[in-house]
mmCIF file of C-alpha atoms in Angstrom:
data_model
loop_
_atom_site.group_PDB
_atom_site.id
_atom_site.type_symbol
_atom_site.label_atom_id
_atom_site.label_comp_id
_atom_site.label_asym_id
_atom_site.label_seq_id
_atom_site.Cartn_x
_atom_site.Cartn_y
_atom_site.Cartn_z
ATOM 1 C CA UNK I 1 26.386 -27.548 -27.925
ATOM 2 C CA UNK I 2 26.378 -31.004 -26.516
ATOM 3 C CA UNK I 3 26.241 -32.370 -30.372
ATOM 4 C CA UNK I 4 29.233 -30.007 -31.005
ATOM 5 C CA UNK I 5 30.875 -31.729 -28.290
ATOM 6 C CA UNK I 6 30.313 -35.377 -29.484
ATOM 7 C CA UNK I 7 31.474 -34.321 -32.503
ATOM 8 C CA UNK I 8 34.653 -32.922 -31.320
ATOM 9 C CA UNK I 9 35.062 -35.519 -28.835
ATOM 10 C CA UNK I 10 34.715 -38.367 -31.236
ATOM 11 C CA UNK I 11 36.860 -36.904 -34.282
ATOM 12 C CA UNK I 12 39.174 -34.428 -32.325
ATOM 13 C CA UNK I 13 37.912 -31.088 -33.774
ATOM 14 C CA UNK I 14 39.200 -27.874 -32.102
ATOM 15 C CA UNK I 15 36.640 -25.316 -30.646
ATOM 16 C CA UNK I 16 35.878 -27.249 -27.522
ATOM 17 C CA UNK I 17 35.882 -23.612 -25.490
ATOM 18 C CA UNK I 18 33.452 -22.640 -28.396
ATOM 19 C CA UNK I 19 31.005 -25.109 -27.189
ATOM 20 C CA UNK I 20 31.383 -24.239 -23.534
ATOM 21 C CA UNK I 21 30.739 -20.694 -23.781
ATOM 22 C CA UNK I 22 27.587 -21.564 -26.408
ATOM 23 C CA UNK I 23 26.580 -24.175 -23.780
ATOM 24 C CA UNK I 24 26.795 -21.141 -21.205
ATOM 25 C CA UNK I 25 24.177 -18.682 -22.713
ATOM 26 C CA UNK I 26 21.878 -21.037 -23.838
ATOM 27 C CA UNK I 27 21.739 -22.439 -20.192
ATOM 28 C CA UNK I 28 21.359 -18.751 -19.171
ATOM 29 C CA UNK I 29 18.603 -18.145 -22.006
ATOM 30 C CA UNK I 30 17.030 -21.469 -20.335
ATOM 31 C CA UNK I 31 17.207 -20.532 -16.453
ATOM 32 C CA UNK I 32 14.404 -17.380 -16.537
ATOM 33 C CA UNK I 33 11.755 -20.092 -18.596
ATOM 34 C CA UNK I 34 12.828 -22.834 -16.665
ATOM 35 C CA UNK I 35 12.094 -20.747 -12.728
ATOM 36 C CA UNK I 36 8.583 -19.556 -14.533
ATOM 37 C CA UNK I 37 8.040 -23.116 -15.344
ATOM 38 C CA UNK I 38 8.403 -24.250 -12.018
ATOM 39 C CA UNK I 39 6.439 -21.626 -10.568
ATOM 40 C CA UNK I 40 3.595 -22.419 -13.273
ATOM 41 C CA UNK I 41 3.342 -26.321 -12.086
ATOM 42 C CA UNK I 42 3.590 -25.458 -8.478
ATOM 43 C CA UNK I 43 1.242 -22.484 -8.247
ATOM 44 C CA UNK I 44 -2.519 -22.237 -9.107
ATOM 45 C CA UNK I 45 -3.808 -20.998 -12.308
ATOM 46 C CA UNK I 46 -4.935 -17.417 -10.534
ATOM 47 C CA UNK I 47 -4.366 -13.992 -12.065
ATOM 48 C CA UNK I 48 -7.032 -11.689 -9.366
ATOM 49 C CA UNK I 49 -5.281 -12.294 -5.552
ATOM 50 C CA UNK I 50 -7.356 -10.248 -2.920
ATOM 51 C CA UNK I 51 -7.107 -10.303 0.954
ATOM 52 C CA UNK I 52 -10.388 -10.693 1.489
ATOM 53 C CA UNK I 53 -11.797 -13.931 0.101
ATOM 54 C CA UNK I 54 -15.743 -13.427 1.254
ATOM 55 C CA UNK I 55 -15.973 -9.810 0.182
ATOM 56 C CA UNK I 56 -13.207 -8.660 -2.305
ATOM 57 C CA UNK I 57 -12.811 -4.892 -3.023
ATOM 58 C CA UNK I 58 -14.404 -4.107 -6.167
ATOM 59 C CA UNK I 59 -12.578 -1.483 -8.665
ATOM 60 C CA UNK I 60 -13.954 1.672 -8.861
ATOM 61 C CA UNK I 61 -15.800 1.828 -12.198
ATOM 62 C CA UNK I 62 -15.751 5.931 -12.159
ATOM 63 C CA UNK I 63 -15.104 7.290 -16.094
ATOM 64 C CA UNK I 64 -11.530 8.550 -15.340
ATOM 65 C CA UNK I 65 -10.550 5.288 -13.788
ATOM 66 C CA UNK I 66 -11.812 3.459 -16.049
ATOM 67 C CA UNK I 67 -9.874 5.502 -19.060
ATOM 68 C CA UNK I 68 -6.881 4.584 -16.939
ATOM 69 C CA UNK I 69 -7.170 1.388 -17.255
ATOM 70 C CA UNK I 70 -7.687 2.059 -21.255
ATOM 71 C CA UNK I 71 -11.402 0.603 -20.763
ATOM 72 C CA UNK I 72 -11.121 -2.296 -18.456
ATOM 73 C CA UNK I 73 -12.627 -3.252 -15.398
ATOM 74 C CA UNK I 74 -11.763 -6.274 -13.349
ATOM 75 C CA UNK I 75 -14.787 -8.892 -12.969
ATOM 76 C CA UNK I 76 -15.378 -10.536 -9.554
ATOM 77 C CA UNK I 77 -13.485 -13.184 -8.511
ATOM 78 C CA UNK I 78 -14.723 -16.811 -8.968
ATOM 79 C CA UNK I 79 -15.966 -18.904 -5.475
ATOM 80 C CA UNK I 80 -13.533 -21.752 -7.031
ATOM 81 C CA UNK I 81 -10.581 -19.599 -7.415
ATOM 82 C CA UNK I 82 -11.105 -18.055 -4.018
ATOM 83 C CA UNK I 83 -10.684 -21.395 -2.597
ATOM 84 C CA UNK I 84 -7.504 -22.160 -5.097
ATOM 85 C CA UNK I 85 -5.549 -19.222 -3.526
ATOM 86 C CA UNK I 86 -6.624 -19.861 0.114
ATOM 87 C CA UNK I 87 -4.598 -23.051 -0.563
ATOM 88 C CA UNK I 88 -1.651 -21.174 -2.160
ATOM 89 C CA UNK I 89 -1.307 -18.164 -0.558
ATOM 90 C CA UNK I 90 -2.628 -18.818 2.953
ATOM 91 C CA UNK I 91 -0.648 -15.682 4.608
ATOM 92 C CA UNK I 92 -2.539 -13.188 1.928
ATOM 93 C CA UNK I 93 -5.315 -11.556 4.755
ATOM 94 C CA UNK I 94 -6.320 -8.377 5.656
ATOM 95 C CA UNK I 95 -4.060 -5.948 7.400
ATOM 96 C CA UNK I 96 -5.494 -4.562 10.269
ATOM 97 C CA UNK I 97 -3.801 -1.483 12.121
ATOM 98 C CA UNK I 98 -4.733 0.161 15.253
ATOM 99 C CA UNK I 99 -4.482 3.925 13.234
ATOM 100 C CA UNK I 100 -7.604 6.317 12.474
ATOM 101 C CA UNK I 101 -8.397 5.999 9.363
ATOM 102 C CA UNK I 102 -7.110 8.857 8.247
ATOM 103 C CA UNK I 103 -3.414 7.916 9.488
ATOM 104 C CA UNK I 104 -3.850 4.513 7.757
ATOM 105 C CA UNK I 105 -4.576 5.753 4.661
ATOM 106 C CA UNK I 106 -1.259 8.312 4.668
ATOM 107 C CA UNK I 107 0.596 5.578 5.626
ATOM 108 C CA UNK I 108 -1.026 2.863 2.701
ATOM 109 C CA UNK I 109 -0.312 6.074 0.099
ATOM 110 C CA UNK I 110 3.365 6.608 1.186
ATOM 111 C CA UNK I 111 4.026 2.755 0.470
ATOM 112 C CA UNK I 112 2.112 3.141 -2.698
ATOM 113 C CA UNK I 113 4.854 6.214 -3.526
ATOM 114 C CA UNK I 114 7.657 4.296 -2.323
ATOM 115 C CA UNK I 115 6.638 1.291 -4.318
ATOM 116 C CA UNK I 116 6.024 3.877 -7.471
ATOM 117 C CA UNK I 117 2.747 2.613 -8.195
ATOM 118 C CA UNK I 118 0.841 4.774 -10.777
ATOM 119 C CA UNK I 119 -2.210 5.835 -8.594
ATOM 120 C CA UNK I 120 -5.268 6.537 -10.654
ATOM 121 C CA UNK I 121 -7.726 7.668 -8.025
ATOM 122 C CA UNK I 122 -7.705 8.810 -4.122
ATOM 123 C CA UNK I 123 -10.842 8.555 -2.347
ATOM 124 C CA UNK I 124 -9.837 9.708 1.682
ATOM 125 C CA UNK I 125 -11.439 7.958 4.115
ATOM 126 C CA UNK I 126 -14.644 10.137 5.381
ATOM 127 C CA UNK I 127 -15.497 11.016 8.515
ATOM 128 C CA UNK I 128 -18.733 9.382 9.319
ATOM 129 C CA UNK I 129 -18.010 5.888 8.413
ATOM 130 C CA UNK I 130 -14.598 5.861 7.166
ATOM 131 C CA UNK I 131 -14.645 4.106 3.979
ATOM 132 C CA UNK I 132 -12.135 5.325 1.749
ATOM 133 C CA UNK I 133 -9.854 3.891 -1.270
ATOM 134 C CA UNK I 134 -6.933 3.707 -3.747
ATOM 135 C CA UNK I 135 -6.650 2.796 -6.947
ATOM 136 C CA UNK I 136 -3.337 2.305 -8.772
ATOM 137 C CA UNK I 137 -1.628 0.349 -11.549
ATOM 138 C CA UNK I 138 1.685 -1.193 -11.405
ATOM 139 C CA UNK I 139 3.738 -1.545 -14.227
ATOM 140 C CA UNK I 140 6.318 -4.065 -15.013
ATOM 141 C CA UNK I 141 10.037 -2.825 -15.700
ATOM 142 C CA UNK I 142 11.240 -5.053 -18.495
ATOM 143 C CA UNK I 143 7.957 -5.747 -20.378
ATOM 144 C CA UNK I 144 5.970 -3.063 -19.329
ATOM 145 C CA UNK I 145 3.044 -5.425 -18.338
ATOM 146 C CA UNK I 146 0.380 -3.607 -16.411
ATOM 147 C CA UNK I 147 -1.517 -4.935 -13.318
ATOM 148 C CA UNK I 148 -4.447 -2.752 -11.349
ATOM 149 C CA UNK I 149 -4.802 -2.617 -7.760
ATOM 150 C CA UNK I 150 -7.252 -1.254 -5.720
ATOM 151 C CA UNK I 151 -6.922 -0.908 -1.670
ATOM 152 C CA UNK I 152 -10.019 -0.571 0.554
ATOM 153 C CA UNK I 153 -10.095 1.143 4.326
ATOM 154 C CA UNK I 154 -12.760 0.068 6.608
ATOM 155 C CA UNK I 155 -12.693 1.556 10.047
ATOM 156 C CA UNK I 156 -14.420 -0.511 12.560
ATOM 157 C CA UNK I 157 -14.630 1.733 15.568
ATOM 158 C CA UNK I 158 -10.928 1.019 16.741
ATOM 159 C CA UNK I 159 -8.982 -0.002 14.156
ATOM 160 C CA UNK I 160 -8.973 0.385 10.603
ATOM 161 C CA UNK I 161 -9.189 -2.934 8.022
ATOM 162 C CA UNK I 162 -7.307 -2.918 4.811
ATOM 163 C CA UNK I 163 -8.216 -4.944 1.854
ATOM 164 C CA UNK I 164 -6.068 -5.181 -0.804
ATOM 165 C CA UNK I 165 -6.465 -6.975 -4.448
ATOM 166 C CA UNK I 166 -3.847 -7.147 -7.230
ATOM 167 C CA UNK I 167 -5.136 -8.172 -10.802
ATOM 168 C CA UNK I 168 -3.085 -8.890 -13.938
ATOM 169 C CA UNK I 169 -4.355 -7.760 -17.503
ATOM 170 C CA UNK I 170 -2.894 -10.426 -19.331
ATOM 171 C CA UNK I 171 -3.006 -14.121 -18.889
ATOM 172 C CA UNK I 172 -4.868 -16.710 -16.730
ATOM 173 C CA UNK I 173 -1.495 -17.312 -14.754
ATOM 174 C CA UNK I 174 -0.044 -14.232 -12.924
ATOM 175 C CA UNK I 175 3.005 -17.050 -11.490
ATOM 176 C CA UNK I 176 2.829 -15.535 -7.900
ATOM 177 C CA UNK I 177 3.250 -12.027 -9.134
ATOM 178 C CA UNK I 178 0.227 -10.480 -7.551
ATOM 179 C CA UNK I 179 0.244 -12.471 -4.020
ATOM 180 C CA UNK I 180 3.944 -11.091 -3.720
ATOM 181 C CA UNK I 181 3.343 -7.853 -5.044
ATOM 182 C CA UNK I 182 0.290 -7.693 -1.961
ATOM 183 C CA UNK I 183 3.184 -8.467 0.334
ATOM 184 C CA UNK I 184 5.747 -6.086 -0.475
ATOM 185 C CA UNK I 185 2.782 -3.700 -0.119
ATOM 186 C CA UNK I 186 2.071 -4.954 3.670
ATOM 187 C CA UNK I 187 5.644 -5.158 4.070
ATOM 188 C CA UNK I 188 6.039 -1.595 2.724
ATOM 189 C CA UNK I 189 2.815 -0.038 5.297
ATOM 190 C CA UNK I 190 4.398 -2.266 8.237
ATOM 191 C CA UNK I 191 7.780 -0.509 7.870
ATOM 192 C CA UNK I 192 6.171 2.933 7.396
ATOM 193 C CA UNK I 193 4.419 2.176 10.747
ATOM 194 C CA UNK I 194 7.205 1.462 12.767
#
């Protein structure tokens, strides 16, 4: 486009709204690489975000889940990485609400729904210690990508903890994508609970 417009400039071709409206979609073609590129040099390399950095839920491993996730099961996060997204993502922590567990986790499933997360396995939170858990996949519109997340409830007595980790399939850079998806999800559970 802009050697287009030389040319026309310096010999007086006609076309010049040619060039303009070429120069247009290429700059539009250019805008979506350019934001990722930005978000690449600003961001860690990370692709596994959890809110709890000293004890991250761990993905259920059971046969069905694991065929859900056509085979693959998320390795533990890396000390150095943990330390990488503390940096970046310093408001990613656990979500603590002052429900029974049992409340928490209808609440954490109807944001799960509302989000339309695929989820892969329920595990309600028992009545002795009230551990329970959700796993679920999120799949991208456009390309289709697929990330798996898995949500932890810990009640402590009088109030119940929820840990939540996001983890992409592809790449070594997820660009933000799992930190904000963990926050529309708290976002999601904090508007259910008003």
């Amino acid at each position: 486009g802009l050697v287009a417009g030389l040319e026309i400039w310096r010999h007086g071709h006609l076309g010049l709204g040619r060039v303009f409206v070429a120069m247009l979609v290429a700059g539009g073609l250019l805008a979506y690489p350019s934001v990722m590129a930005a978000r690449a040099l600003r961001l860690p390399v990370l692709n596994d975000i959890s809110t709890d950095l000293d004890d991250p839920p761990v993905f259920s491993s059971t046969r069905s889940v694991v065929a859900a996730r056509e085979g693959r099961i998320p390795p533990e996060i890396d000390r150095r990485r943990r330390s990488a997204q503390e940096r970046a993502y310093p408001t990613i922590r656990t979500l603590v609400l002052e429900n029974e567990p049992e409340e928490a986790f209808q609440l954490v499933a109807k944001a799960v729904k509302t989000l339309k997360w695929r989820v892969i396995e329920e595990v309600r939170p028992d009545d002795r210690r009230g551990l329970g858990r959700i796993e679920a996949i999120d799949e991208s519109r456009l390309m289709r990508f697929r990330d798996d997340i898995t949500i932890r409830f810990r009640w402590t007595g009088n109030e119940t903890r929820i840990d939540i980790r996001s983890v992409s399939r592809l790449g070594r850079h997820d660009f933000g994508d799992n930190a904000a998806r963990i926050l529309k999800l708290v976002q999601e559970i904090n508007n259910s609970a008003d």
